Amino acid sequence: MSRLFTKLWNHRSLISSHTTIGYQGLSMIKRSFARVLVVLLGGVTAATNLYAKAFNSCPDYATCTYELPGAECADGTPMFLNVTRRPNATKLYIYLQGGGACWDTVSCDCHGDRCYGGTARNLTRRDPQQTHSGWTDLSVPANPISADYNVVEVPYCTGDLFMGNRERKLGNPKHPITIKHFGYRNITKAFAAAKKLFPSPQSIVVMGSSAGGLGAMFNLHQLRKFYDKAPAYVISDAGAPFKIPYVSAEGVDRLISAWGVEDIIPPDYAVISPGPIDFAGLLRYNAARFPQDRFAFISSYNDWVMTAFSILLGAEYGFSTIGRMIRDVAANDLGVMQKVFYVGGERHTFHNVPPNDVLSGQINLADWVSKMITGKPDWSNQL
């Protein structure tokens, strides 16, 4: 954690529901958070331009990288998929990578090889031991994603939570910036490629971390266009469902407008989930539109990254916003097939933690997710 973020975090009492600060002070804090948040979440680093091998030549259990024709990162470089085929696997696991977000010149301006709006690290890492980390690693104890799952990993490199559909010209004449917020289009192509490689899985688990978690939530309707019959399970790992008024309508609208979300949101959204677009509304939409699909949200009560992001979006309760908001979501916005797993502390994302080490009360995350994806009737909220 950077020194600046640590300093701000240690003085978080400056922003609370009981404190009023001046406009200049709030603007300074927001700018500081913006700079820290995007550096911590990663930069818009181009996906490695590797020549794709024929899928059938990829050995079992190996991770092979394929460029995804027509898919682009924010800087216009090609996007790719990482694919792992496991012999005799009958199910499919799609993982959406996490990273940062950007929506204007300040947040999207690149410096060297980093970009404020960023995207997480390249999934084709030089360290082969890290290529398959977290739940895609079969050596993880009690891993609910077993050898019965083929794996498709989708990198995040568009700064738009996999929701964007717009190219933007930012900066100024001396320093022009072109940002391609095409995350939504990239997901379309990723799901299409997955369908060609694995056309008939018995079931599908889509998990995303941070930005990927929000993208998984938003793109359930896309998944169902390609896989309309197989049972689907969507897991948002620390992708907080930002809800108005816990964050400001103006803050959410900045993202929606910058990324062109109005152009690609399902046409029946306003009928099923009326009111301004926010992520709690997307939960309600998915529950009504896809009532058979199970959805899980995993979060700490004081997720420090999402707390910082909420500040940028006009957090109503400062540093206590996330805890208040996710309690409200659990009480008022979940459908019958949507559950939450909340833990104490400030941790952001759990994909790289052995799930049997994560406890909510007396229930560990491995058992809880296993109950979810095997259709157990006693799967329940853990608050």
mmCIF file of C-alpha atoms in Angstrom:
data_model
loop_
_atom_site.group_PDB
_atom_site.id
_atom_site.type_symbol
_atom_site.label_atom_id
_atom_site.label_comp_id
_atom_site.label_asym_id
_atom_site.label_seq_id
_atom_site.Cartn_x
_atom_site.Cartn_y
_atom_site.Cartn_z
ATOM 1 C CA MET A 1 0.000 0.000 0.000
ATOM 2 C CA SER A 2 1.413 3.348 -0.962
ATOM 3 C CA ARG A 3 2.468 5.850 1.694
ATOM 4 C CA LEU A 4 -0.080 8.339 0.426
ATOM 5 C CA PHE A 5 -2.967 5.918 0.671
ATOM 6 C CA THR A 6 -1.797 4.819 4.121
ATOM 7 C CA LYS A 7 -1.742 8.434 5.274
ATOM 8 C CA LEU A 8 -5.210 9.074 3.920
ATOM 9 C CA TRP A 9 -6.532 5.841 5.388
ATOM 10 C CA ASN A 10 -5.124 6.625 8.828
ATOM 11 C CA HIS A 11 -6.964 9.946 8.708
ATOM 12 C CA ARG A 12 -10.217 8.536 7.357
ATOM 13 C CA SER A 13 -12.159 10.129 10.195
ATOM 14 C CA LEU A 14 -11.819 13.392 8.274
ATOM 15 C CA ILE A 15 -14.490 12.084 5.956
ATOM 16 C CA SER A 16 -17.501 10.670 7.758
ATOM 17 C CA SER A 17 -21.202 11.153 8.068
ATOM 18 C CA HIS A 18 -20.536 13.494 10.994
ATOM 19 C CA THR A 19 -17.892 15.702 9.399
ATOM 20 C CA THR A 20 -18.196 18.543 6.923
ATOM 21 C CA ILE A 21 -15.116 19.634 5.007
ATOM 22 C CA GLY A 22 -14.616 22.346 2.467
ATOM 23 C CA TYR A 23 -14.876 21.816 -1.271
ATOM 24 C CA GLN A 24 -11.142 22.332 -1.805
ATOM 25 C CA GLY A 25 -10.287 19.804 0.908
ATOM 26 C CA LEU A 26 -12.641 17.222 -0.540
ATOM 27 C CA SER A 27 -11.322 17.810 -4.049
ATOM 28 C CA MET A 28 -7.736 17.354 -2.830
ATOM 29 C CA ILE A 29 -8.596 14.096 -1.113
ATOM 30 C CA LYS A 30 -10.456 12.806 -4.163
ATOM 31 C CA ARG A 31 -7.538 13.665 -6.451
ATOM 32 C CA SER A 32 -5.132 11.953 -4.081
ATOM 33 C CA PHE A 33 -7.320 8.876 -3.923
ATOM 34 C CA ALA A 34 -7.623 8.833 -7.700
ATOM 35 C CA ARG A 35 -3.862 8.817 -8.144
ATOM 36 C CA VAL A 36 -3.328 6.153 -5.500
ATOM 37 C CA LEU A 37 -6.203 3.948 -6.574
ATOM 38 C CA VAL A 38 -5.265 3.709 -10.210
ATOM 39 C CA VAL A 39 -1.614 2.975 -9.467
ATOM 40 C CA LEU A 40 -2.554 0.251 -6.998
ATOM 41 C CA LEU A 41 -5.043 -1.302 -9.383
ATOM 42 C CA GLY A 42 -2.611 -1.352 -12.274
ATOM 43 C CA GLY A 43 -2.039 0.411 -15.550
ATOM 44 C CA VAL A 44 -3.445 0.049 -19.036
ATOM 45 C CA THR A 45 -0.653 -2.271 -20.112
ATOM 46 C CA ALA A 46 -1.059 -3.744 -23.566
ATOM 47 C CA ALA A 47 -1.939 -7.410 -23.760
ATOM 48 C CA THR A 48 1.061 -9.355 -25.046
ATOM 49 C CA ASN A 49 0.890 -9.782 -28.799
ATOM 50 C CA LEU A 50 1.398 -13.525 -29.075
ATOM 51 C CA TYR A 51 0.648 -15.557 -32.176
ATOM 52 C CA ALA A 52 -2.110 -17.993 -31.423
ATOM 53 C CA LYS A 53 -1.438 -21.695 -31.672
ATOM 54 C CA ALA A 54 -4.080 -24.054 -32.924
ATOM 55 C CA PHE A 55 -6.218 -25.001 -29.945
ATOM 56 C CA ASN A 56 -5.854 -28.705 -30.595
ATOM 57 C CA SER A 57 -2.074 -28.444 -30.333
ATOM 58 C CA CYS A 58 -2.254 -27.115 -26.778
ATOM 59 C CA PRO A 59 -1.356 -29.926 -24.351
ATOM 60 C CA ASP A 60 -3.826 -30.925 -21.675
ATOM 61 C CA TYR A 61 -3.460 -28.885 -18.479
ATOM 62 C CA ALA A 62 -1.231 -26.354 -20.262
ATOM 63 C CA THR A 63 -2.293 -22.719 -20.523
ATOM 64 C CA CYS A 64 -2.217 -21.485 -24.111
ATOM 65 C CA THR A 65 -2.671 -17.886 -25.184
ATOM 66 C CA TYR A 66 -4.769 -16.841 -28.174
ATOM 67 C CA GLU A 67 -5.231 -13.414 -29.657
ATOM 68 C CA LEU A 68 -8.896 -12.549 -29.880
ATOM 69 C CA PRO A 69 -9.558 -11.124 -33.359
ATOM 70 C CA GLY A 70 -11.282 -7.765 -33.232
ATOM 71 C CA ALA A 71 -10.847 -7.316 -29.479
ATOM 72 C CA GLU A 72 -8.847 -4.276 -28.348
ATOM 73 C CA CYS A 73 -7.300 -2.888 -25.211
ATOM 74 C CA ALA A 74 -7.720 0.760 -24.245
ATOM 75 C CA ASP A 75 -4.580 1.726 -26.169
ATOM 76 C CA GLY A 76 -5.650 -0.140 -29.308
ATOM 77 C CA THR A 77 -3.383 -3.153 -28.865
ATOM 78 C CA PRO A 78 -4.799 -6.673 -29.301
ATOM 79 C CA MET A 79 -6.483 -8.560 -26.500
ATOM 80 C CA PHE A 80 -6.060 -12.249 -25.883
ATOM 81 C CA LEU A 81 -7.485 -15.190 -23.969
ATOM 82 C CA ASN A 82 -5.746 -17.755 -21.812
ATOM 83 C CA VAL A 83 -7.282 -21.188 -22.251
ATOM 84 C CA THR A 84 -6.679 -24.409 -20.336
ATOM 85 C CA ARG A 85 -8.136 -27.705 -21.442
ATOM 86 C CA ARG A 86 -8.403 -30.465 -18.877
ATOM 87 C CA PRO A 87 -8.989 -34.034 -20.087
ATOM 88 C CA ASN A 88 -12.518 -35.328 -19.511
ATOM 89 C CA ALA A 89 -13.661 -31.994 -18.037
ATOM 90 C CA THR A 90 -17.392 -31.474 -18.478
ATOM 91 C CA LYS A 91 -17.808 -27.952 -17.040
ATOM 92 C CA LEU A 92 -16.512 -24.478 -17.855
ATOM 93 C CA TYR A 93 -14.911 -21.830 -15.636
ATOM 94 C CA ILE A 94 -14.572 -18.310 -17.060
ATOM 95 C CA TYR A 95 -12.489 -15.869 -15.023
ATOM 96 C CA LEU A 96 -12.666 -12.107 -15.648
ATOM 97 C CA GLN A 97 -9.558 -10.312 -14.492
ATOM 98 C CA GLY A 98 -9.711 -7.260 -12.236
ATOM 99 C CA GLY A 99 -8.083 -3.862 -12.509
ATOM 100 C CA GLY A 100 -8.743 -0.153 -12.362
ATOM 101 C CA ALA A 101 -11.163 2.181 -14.092
ATOM 102 C CA CYS A 102 -10.952 5.511 -15.905
ATOM 103 C CA TRP A 103 -13.451 7.956 -17.327
ATOM 104 C CA ASP A 104 -11.731 11.304 -18.038
ATOM 105 C CA THR A 105 -8.388 12.871 -18.922
ATOM 106 C CA VAL A 106 -7.091 12.864 -15.359
ATOM 107 C CA SER A 107 -7.918 9.221 -14.720
ATOM 108 C CA CYS A 108 -7.029 7.924 -18.206
ATOM 109 C CA ASP A 109 -3.795 9.858 -18.831
ATOM 110 C CA CYS A 110 -0.891 7.473 -19.345
ATOM 111 C CA HIS A 111 2.606 8.077 -18.016
ATOM 112 C CA GLY A 112 5.249 5.822 -19.501
ATOM 113 C CA ASP A 113 4.045 2.248 -19.319
ATOM 114 C CA ARG A 114 1.304 2.908 -16.764
ATOM 115 C CA CYS A 115 -2.134 4.351 -17.153
ATOM 116 C CA TYR A 116 -4.388 5.714 -14.462
ATOM 117 C CA GLY A 117 -7.442 3.954 -15.791
ATOM 118 C CA GLY A 118 -5.822 0.929 -15.849
ATOM 119 C CA THR A 119 -6.016 -2.622 -16.229
ATOM 120 C CA ALA A 120 -4.474 -5.275 -14.170
ATOM 121 C CA ARG A 121 -1.264 -7.084 -14.891
ATOM 122 C CA ASN A 122 -0.871 -9.100 -18.041
ATOM 123 C CA LEU A 123 -2.250 -12.600 -17.582
ATOM 124 C CA THR A 124 0.617 -14.031 -19.631
ATOM 125 C CA ARG A 125 3.191 -13.631 -16.907
ATOM 126 C CA ARG A 126 6.845 -14.469 -17.165
ATOM 127 C CA ASP A 127 6.664 -16.456 -13.943
ATOM 128 C CA PRO A 128 4.953 -19.707 -15.004
ATOM 129 C CA GLN A 129 4.056 -20.454 -11.392
ATOM 130 C CA GLN A 130 1.762 -17.412 -11.400
ATOM 131 C CA THR A 131 0.042 -18.067 -14.705
ATOM 132 C CA HIS A 132 -2.556 -20.161 -12.950
ATOM 133 C CA SER A 133 -3.049 -18.639 -9.556
ATOM 134 C CA GLY A 134 -5.981 -18.631 -7.221
ATOM 135 C CA TRP A 135 -8.907 -20.872 -7.974
ATOM 136 C CA THR A 136 -7.545 -21.889 -11.360
ATOM 137 C CA ASP A 137 -4.709 -23.694 -9.553
ATOM 138 C CA LEU A 138 -5.646 -27.321 -8.926
ATOM 139 C CA SER A 139 -3.141 -27.552 -6.068
ATOM 140 C CA VAL A 140 -5.138 -25.054 -3.959
ATOM 141 C CA PRO A 141 -6.657 -26.998 -1.035
ATOM 142 C CA ALA A 142 -10.439 -27.421 -1.156
ATOM 143 C CA ASN A 143 -10.613 -25.573 -4.467
ATOM 144 C CA PRO A 144 -14.245 -25.588 -5.630
ATOM 145 C CA ILE A 145 -13.059 -25.237 -9.247
ATOM 146 C CA SER A 146 -11.970 -28.834 -9.699
ATOM 147 C CA ALA A 147 -10.302 -30.689 -12.556
ATOM 148 C CA ASP A 148 -13.775 -31.118 -14.021
ATOM 149 C CA TYR A 149 -13.603 -27.517 -15.298
ATOM 150 C CA ASN A 150 -11.995 -26.275 -18.485
ATOM 151 C CA VAL A 151 -10.736 -22.726 -17.984
ATOM 152 C CA VAL A 152 -10.992 -19.512 -20.004
ATOM 153 C CA GLU A 153 -9.245 -16.467 -18.506
ATOM 154 C CA VAL A 154 -10.229 -13.050 -19.859
ATOM 155 C CA PRO A 155 -7.775 -10.171 -19.316
ATOM 156 C CA TYR A 156 -9.034 -6.713 -18.443
ATOM 157 C CA CYS A 157 -7.449 -3.880 -20.384
ATOM 158 C CA THR A 158 -10.141 -1.314 -21.159
ATOM 159 C CA GLY A 159 -10.662 0.592 -17.894
ATOM 160 C CA ASP A 160 -14.474 0.276 -18.131
ATOM 161 C CA LEU A 161 -15.448 -2.678 -15.893
ATOM 162 C CA PHE A 162 -16.181 -4.709 -19.066
ATOM 163 C CA MET A 163 -19.109 -2.353 -19.717
ATOM 164 C CA GLY A 164 -17.702 0.073 -22.289
ATOM 165 C CA ASN A 165 -18.778 0.612 -25.865
ATOM 166 C CA ARG A 166 -17.150 3.903 -26.821
ATOM 167 C CA GLU A 167 -13.911 5.374 -28.157
ATOM 168 C CA ARG A 168 -13.011 8.696 -26.565
ATOM 169 C CA LYS A 169 -10.676 11.531 -27.514
ATOM 170 C CA LEU A 170 -9.262 13.087 -24.362
ATOM 171 C CA GLY A 171 -6.332 15.277 -23.391
ATOM 172 C CA ASN A 172 -5.469 18.429 -25.328
ATOM 173 C CA PRO A 173 -3.909 19.315 -28.708
ATOM 174 C CA LYS A 174 -0.392 19.045 -27.274
ATOM 175 C CA HIS A 175 -1.126 15.811 -25.453
ATOM 176 C CA PRO A 176 -3.985 13.955 -27.174
ATOM 177 C CA ILE A 177 -5.248 10.739 -25.616
ATOM 178 C CA THR A 178 -7.346 8.118 -27.384
ATOM 179 C CA ILE A 179 -9.006 5.577 -25.101
ATOM 180 C CA LYS A 180 -10.942 2.625 -26.467
ATOM 181 C CA HIS A 181 -13.496 1.630 -23.873
ATOM 182 C CA PHE A 182 -14.515 -1.570 -25.652
ATOM 183 C CA GLY A 183 -14.789 -3.928 -22.701
ATOM 184 C CA TYR A 184 -18.352 -4.914 -23.550
ATOM 185 C CA ARG A 185 -17.404 -5.791 -27.123
ATOM 186 C CA ASN A 186 -14.407 -7.749 -25.851
ATOM 187 C CA ILE A 187 -16.636 -9.818 -23.574
ATOM 188 C CA THR A 188 -18.905 -10.565 -26.525
ATOM 189 C CA LYS A 189 -15.934 -11.900 -28.454
ATOM 190 C CA ALA A 190 -14.566 -13.789 -25.437
ATOM 191 C CA PHE A 191 -17.882 -15.560 -24.850
ATOM 192 C CA ALA A 192 -18.139 -16.346 -28.565
ATOM 193 C CA ALA A 193 -14.653 -17.884 -28.517
ATOM 194 C CA ALA A 194 -15.471 -19.885 -25.390
ATOM 195 C CA LYS A 195 -18.600 -21.200 -27.089
ATOM 196 C CA LYS A 196 -16.563 -22.408 -30.074
ATOM 197 C CA LEU A 197 -13.975 -24.097 -27.863
ATOM 198 C CA PHE A 198 -16.391 -25.528 -25.298
ATOM 199 C CA PRO A 199 -19.820 -25.638 -26.937
ATOM 200 C CA SER A 200 -21.800 -27.772 -24.487
ATOM 201 C CA PRO A 201 -20.582 -27.642 -20.877
ATOM 202 C CA GLN A 202 -22.757 -29.242 -18.229
ATOM 203 C CA SER A 203 -22.547 -26.027 -16.207
ATOM 204 C CA ILE A 204 -20.701 -22.698 -16.248
ATOM 205 C CA VAL A 205 -19.098 -20.694 -13.460
ATOM 206 C CA VAL A 206 -18.240 -17.081 -14.324
ATOM 207 C CA MET A 207 -16.116 -15.416 -11.665
ATOM 208 C CA GLY A 208 -14.665 -11.939 -11.751
ATOM 209 C CA SER A 209 -12.489 -10.099 -9.270
ATOM 210 C CA SER A 210 -12.911 -6.389 -8.543
ATOM 211 C CA ALA A 211 -13.648 -4.776 -11.924
ATOM 212 C CA GLY A 212 -14.127 -8.279 -13.288
ATOM 213 C CA GLY A 213 -16.752 -8.970 -10.645
ATOM 214 C CA LEU A 214 -18.772 -5.960 -11.735
ATOM 215 C CA GLY A 215 -18.273 -7.034 -15.337
ATOM 216 C CA ALA A 216 -19.527 -10.538 -14.573
ATOM 217 C CA MET A 217 -22.647 -9.057 -12.994
ATOM 218 C CA PHE A 218 -23.288 -6.709 -15.908
ATOM 219 C CA ASN A 219 -22.701 -9.273 -18.667
ATOM 220 C CA LEU A 220 -24.902 -12.138 -17.505
ATOM 221 C CA HIS A 221 -27.306 -11.262 -20.322
ATOM 222 C CA GLN A 222 -24.435 -11.687 -22.800
ATOM 223 C CA LEU A 223 -23.457 -15.056 -21.352
ATOM 224 C CA ARG A 224 -27.020 -16.249 -21.786
ATOM 225 C CA LYS A 225 -26.982 -15.354 -25.487
ATOM 226 C CA PHE A 226 -24.205 -17.892 -26.033
ATOM 227 C CA TYR A 227 -25.079 -20.456 -23.375
ATOM 228 C CA ASP A 228 -28.839 -20.486 -23.015
ATOM 229 C CA LYS A 229 -29.319 -23.921 -21.463
ATOM 230 C CA ALA A 230 -26.431 -24.866 -19.155
ATOM 231 C CA PRO A 231 -26.827 -23.887 -15.482
ATOM 232 C CA ALA A 232 -24.873 -20.682 -14.840
ATOM 233 C CA TYR A 233 -23.289 -19.466 -11.616
ATOM 234 C CA VAL A 234 -21.891 -15.929 -11.370
ATOM 235 C CA ILE A 235 -19.453 -14.917 -8.614
ATOM 236 C CA SER A 236 -18.447 -11.316 -7.955
ATOM 237 C CA ASP A 237 -15.255 -11.298 -5.915
ATOM 238 C CA ALA A 238 -15.065 -7.835 -4.331
ATOM 239 C CA GLY A 239 -16.988 -6.147 -7.138
ATOM 240 C CA ALA A 240 -19.073 -3.926 -4.884
ATOM 241 C CA PRO A 241 -22.601 -3.284 -6.234
ATOM 242 C CA PHE A 242 -22.483 0.495 -5.953
ATOM 243 C CA LYS A 243 -25.885 1.825 -5.007
ATOM 244 C CA ILE A 244 -27.336 5.310 -5.124
ATOM 245 C CA PRO A 245 -27.460 7.244 -2.735
ATOM 246 C CA TYR A 246 -24.502 5.567 -0.975
ATOM 247 C CA VAL A 247 -22.567 6.884 -3.950
ATOM 248 C CA SER A 248 -23.837 9.895 -5.847
ATOM 249 C CA ALA A 249 -26.014 9.663 -8.931
ATOM 250 C CA GLU A 250 -23.623 12.138 -10.563
ATOM 251 C CA GLY A 251 -20.656 9.884 -9.843
ATOM 252 C CA VAL A 252 -22.293 6.813 -11.350
ATOM 253 C CA ASP A 253 -23.529 8.810 -14.332
ATOM 254 C CA ARG A 254 -19.957 9.941 -15.084
ATOM 255 C CA LEU A 255 -19.015 6.309 -15.633
ATOM 256 C CA ILE A 256 -22.164 5.399 -17.541
ATOM 257 C CA SER A 257 -21.783 8.372 -19.886
ATOM 258 C CA ALA A 258 -18.034 8.051 -20.404
ATOM 259 C CA TRP A 259 -18.281 4.386 -21.366
ATOM 260 C CA GLY A 260 -21.425 4.514 -23.510
ATOM 261 C CA VAL A 261 -23.323 2.094 -21.302
ATOM 262 C CA GLU A 262 -26.674 3.589 -22.330
ATOM 263 C CA ASP A 263 -26.129 2.174 -25.823
ATOM 264 C CA ILE A 264 -25.716 -1.448 -24.764
ATOM 265 C CA ILE A 265 -27.718 -1.932 -21.581
ATOM 266 C CA PRO A 266 -30.540 -4.448 -22.184
ATOM 267 C CA PRO A 267 -33.626 -2.687 -23.574
ATOM 268 C CA ASP A 268 -35.896 -4.154 -20.894
ATOM 269 C CA TYR A 269 -33.708 -2.919 -18.033
ATOM 270 C CA ALA A 270 -35.789 0.190 -17.325
ATOM 271 C CA VAL A 271 -38.991 -1.850 -17.206
ATOM 272 C CA ILE A 272 -37.635 -4.540 -14.881
ATOM 273 C CA SER A 273 -35.442 -2.291 -12.724
ATOM 274 C CA PRO A 274 -36.767 1.284 -13.004
ATOM 275 C CA GLY A 275 -34.833 4.262 -11.772
ATOM 276 C CA PRO A 276 -31.271 5.437 -12.380
ATOM 277 C CA ILE A 277 -28.757 2.830 -13.500
ATOM 278 C CA ASP A 278 -26.599 1.519 -10.674
ATOM 279 C CA PHE A 279 -25.165 -1.867 -9.751
ATOM 280 C CA ALA A 280 -27.791 -2.707 -7.166
ATOM 281 C CA GLY A 281 -30.302 -2.158 -9.957
ATOM 282 C CA LEU A 282 -28.380 -4.646 -12.089
ATOM 283 C CA LEU A 283 -28.745 -7.210 -9.318
ATOM 284 C CA ARG A 284 -32.495 -6.683 -9.325
ATOM 285 C CA TYR A 285 -32.567 -6.898 -13.115
ATOM 286 C CA ASN A 286 -30.632 -10.165 -13.196
ATOM 287 C CA ALA A 287 -32.812 -11.673 -10.466
ATOM 288 C CA ALA A 288 -35.952 -10.938 -12.469
ATOM 289 C CA ARG A 289 -34.578 -11.684 -15.943
ATOM 290 C CA PHE A 290 -32.605 -14.821 -15.040
ATOM 291 C CA PRO A 291 -34.302 -16.156 -11.893
ATOM 292 C CA GLN A 292 -32.759 -19.599 -12.253
ATOM 293 C CA ASP A 293 -29.137 -18.364 -12.164
ATOM 294 C CA ARG A 294 -27.306 -18.267 -8.855
ATOM 295 C CA PHE A 295 -25.225 -15.184 -8.044
ATOM 296 C CA ALA A 296 -22.700 -14.716 -5.217
ATOM 297 C CA PHE A 297 -21.080 -11.541 -3.935
ATOM 298 C CA ILE A 298 -17.970 -11.950 -1.762
ATOM 299 C CA SER A 299 -16.655 -8.946 0.148
ATOM 300 C CA SER A 300 -15.037 -7.662 3.290
ATOM 301 C CA TYR A 301 -17.084 -5.064 5.148
ATOM 302 C CA ASN A 302 -14.425 -2.389 4.718
ATOM 303 C CA ASP A 303 -12.835 -3.320 1.386
ATOM 304 C CA TRP A 304 -10.167 -0.631 1.136
ATOM 305 C CA VAL A 305 -10.020 -0.450 -2.661
ATOM 306 C CA MET A 306 -13.774 -0.173 -3.060
ATOM 307 C CA THR A 307 -13.816 2.365 -0.242
ATOM 308 C CA ALA A 308 -11.365 4.504 -2.215
ATOM 309 C CA PHE A 309 -13.427 4.085 -5.371
ATOM 310 C CA SER A 310 -16.598 5.048 -3.512
ATOM 311 C CA ILE A 311 -14.892 8.299 -2.450
ATOM 312 C CA LEU A 312 -14.319 9.108 -6.114
ATOM 313 C CA LEU A 313 -18.003 8.455 -6.785
ATOM 314 C CA GLY A 314 -19.175 10.780 -4.031
ATOM 315 C CA ALA A 315 -19.454 8.458 -1.042
ATOM 316 C CA GLU A 316 -22.340 9.452 1.221
ATOM 317 C CA TYR A 317 -20.721 8.116 4.390
ATOM 318 C CA GLY A 318 -17.024 8.476 3.661
ATOM 319 C CA PHE A 319 -14.947 5.562 4.855
ATOM 320 C CA SER A 320 -17.947 3.701 6.255
ATOM 321 C CA THR A 321 -19.820 3.752 2.937
ATOM 322 C CA ILE A 322 -18.989 0.232 1.748
ATOM 323 C CA GLY A 323 -20.043 -1.483 4.964
ATOM 324 C CA ARG A 324 -23.317 0.436 5.093
ATOM 325 C CA MET A 325 -23.992 -0.083 1.401
ATOM 326 C CA ILE A 326 -23.406 -3.825 1.215
ATOM 327 C CA ARG A 327 -25.579 -4.400 4.280
ATOM 328 C CA ASP A 328 -28.345 -2.461 2.539
ATOM 329 C CA VAL A 329 -27.877 -4.476 -0.660
ATOM 330 C CA ALA A 330 -28.113 -7.751 1.272
ATOM 331 C CA ALA A 331 -31.307 -6.600 2.974
ATOM 332 C CA ASN A 332 -33.108 -5.007 0.039
ATOM 333 C CA ASP A 333 -31.743 -5.914 -3.392
ATOM 334 C CA LEU A 334 -31.066 -9.653 -3.541
ATOM 335 C CA GLY A 335 -33.231 -12.122 -5.398
ATOM 336 C CA VAL A 336 -33.943 -15.629 -4.144
ATOM 337 C CA MET A 337 -30.943 -17.055 -6.022
ATOM 338 C CA GLN A 338 -28.552 -14.259 -5.033
ATOM 339 C CA LYS A 339 -26.484 -14.579 -1.848
ATOM 340 C CA VAL A 340 -23.620 -12.791 -0.118
ATOM 341 C CA PHE A 341 -20.554 -13.885 1.837
ATOM 342 C CA TYR A 342 -19.227 -11.052 4.014
ATOM 343 C CA VAL A 343 -16.151 -11.069 6.227
ATOM 344 C CA GLY A 344 -14.627 -8.531 8.571
ATOM 345 C CA GLY A 345 -11.599 -6.437 7.697
ATOM 346 C CA GLU A 346 -10.408 -4.422 4.719
ATOM 347 C CA ARG A 347 -9.244 -7.100 2.270
ATOM 348 C CA HIS A 348 -9.843 -6.572 -1.437
ATOM 349 C CA THR A 349 -10.430 -9.756 -3.507
ATOM 350 C CA PHE A 350 -10.266 -13.382 -2.420
ATOM 351 C CA HIS A 351 -9.476 -15.215 -5.648
ATOM 352 C CA ASN A 352 -5.830 -15.671 -4.685
ATOM 353 C CA VAL A 353 -6.581 -16.850 -1.144
ATOM 354 C CA PRO A 354 -7.148 -20.559 -0.409
ATOM 355 C CA PRO A 355 -10.935 -20.512 -0.014
ATOM 356 C CA ASN A 356 -10.965 -22.848 2.983
ATOM 357 C CA ASP A 357 -8.957 -20.188 4.874
ATOM 358 C CA VAL A 358 -11.680 -17.534 4.452
ATOM 359 C CA LEU A 359 -14.352 -17.649 7.157
ATOM 360 C CA SER A 360 -17.673 -15.898 7.636
ATOM 361 C CA GLY A 361 -18.787 -17.018 11.059
ATOM 362 C CA GLN A 362 -18.226 -20.772 11.078
ATOM 363 C CA ILE A 363 -18.583 -21.260 7.311
ATOM 364 C CA ASN A 364 -15.552 -21.300 5.030
ATOM 365 C CA LEU A 365 -15.665 -19.904 1.520
ATOM 366 C CA ALA A 366 -14.735 -23.195 -0.159
ATOM 367 C CA ASP A 367 -17.737 -25.011 1.296
ATOM 368 C CA TRP A 368 -20.027 -22.065 0.628
ATOM 369 C CA VAL A 369 -19.080 -21.771 -3.056
ATOM 370 C CA SER A 370 -19.263 -25.554 -3.460
ATOM 371 C CA LYS A 371 -22.830 -25.477 -2.165
ATOM 372 C CA MET A 372 -23.615 -22.718 -4.623
ATOM 373 C CA ILE A 373 -22.262 -24.387 -7.757
ATOM 374 C CA THR A 374 -23.609 -27.838 -6.922
ATOM 375 C CA GLY A 375 -27.120 -26.530 -6.346
ATOM 376 C CA LYS A 376 -27.362 -27.378 -2.653
ATOM 377 C CA PRO A 377 -30.608 -26.067 -1.110
ATOM 378 C CA ASP A 378 -28.920 -25.003 2.149
ATOM 379 C CA TRP A 379 -26.755 -22.385 0.417
ATOM 380 C CA SER A 380 -27.492 -19.189 2.350
ATOM 381 C CA ASN A 381 -26.312 -15.667 3.141
ATOM 382 C CA GLN A 382 -23.293 -15.347 5.420
ATOM 383 C CA LEU A 383 -23.260 -11.911 7.030
#
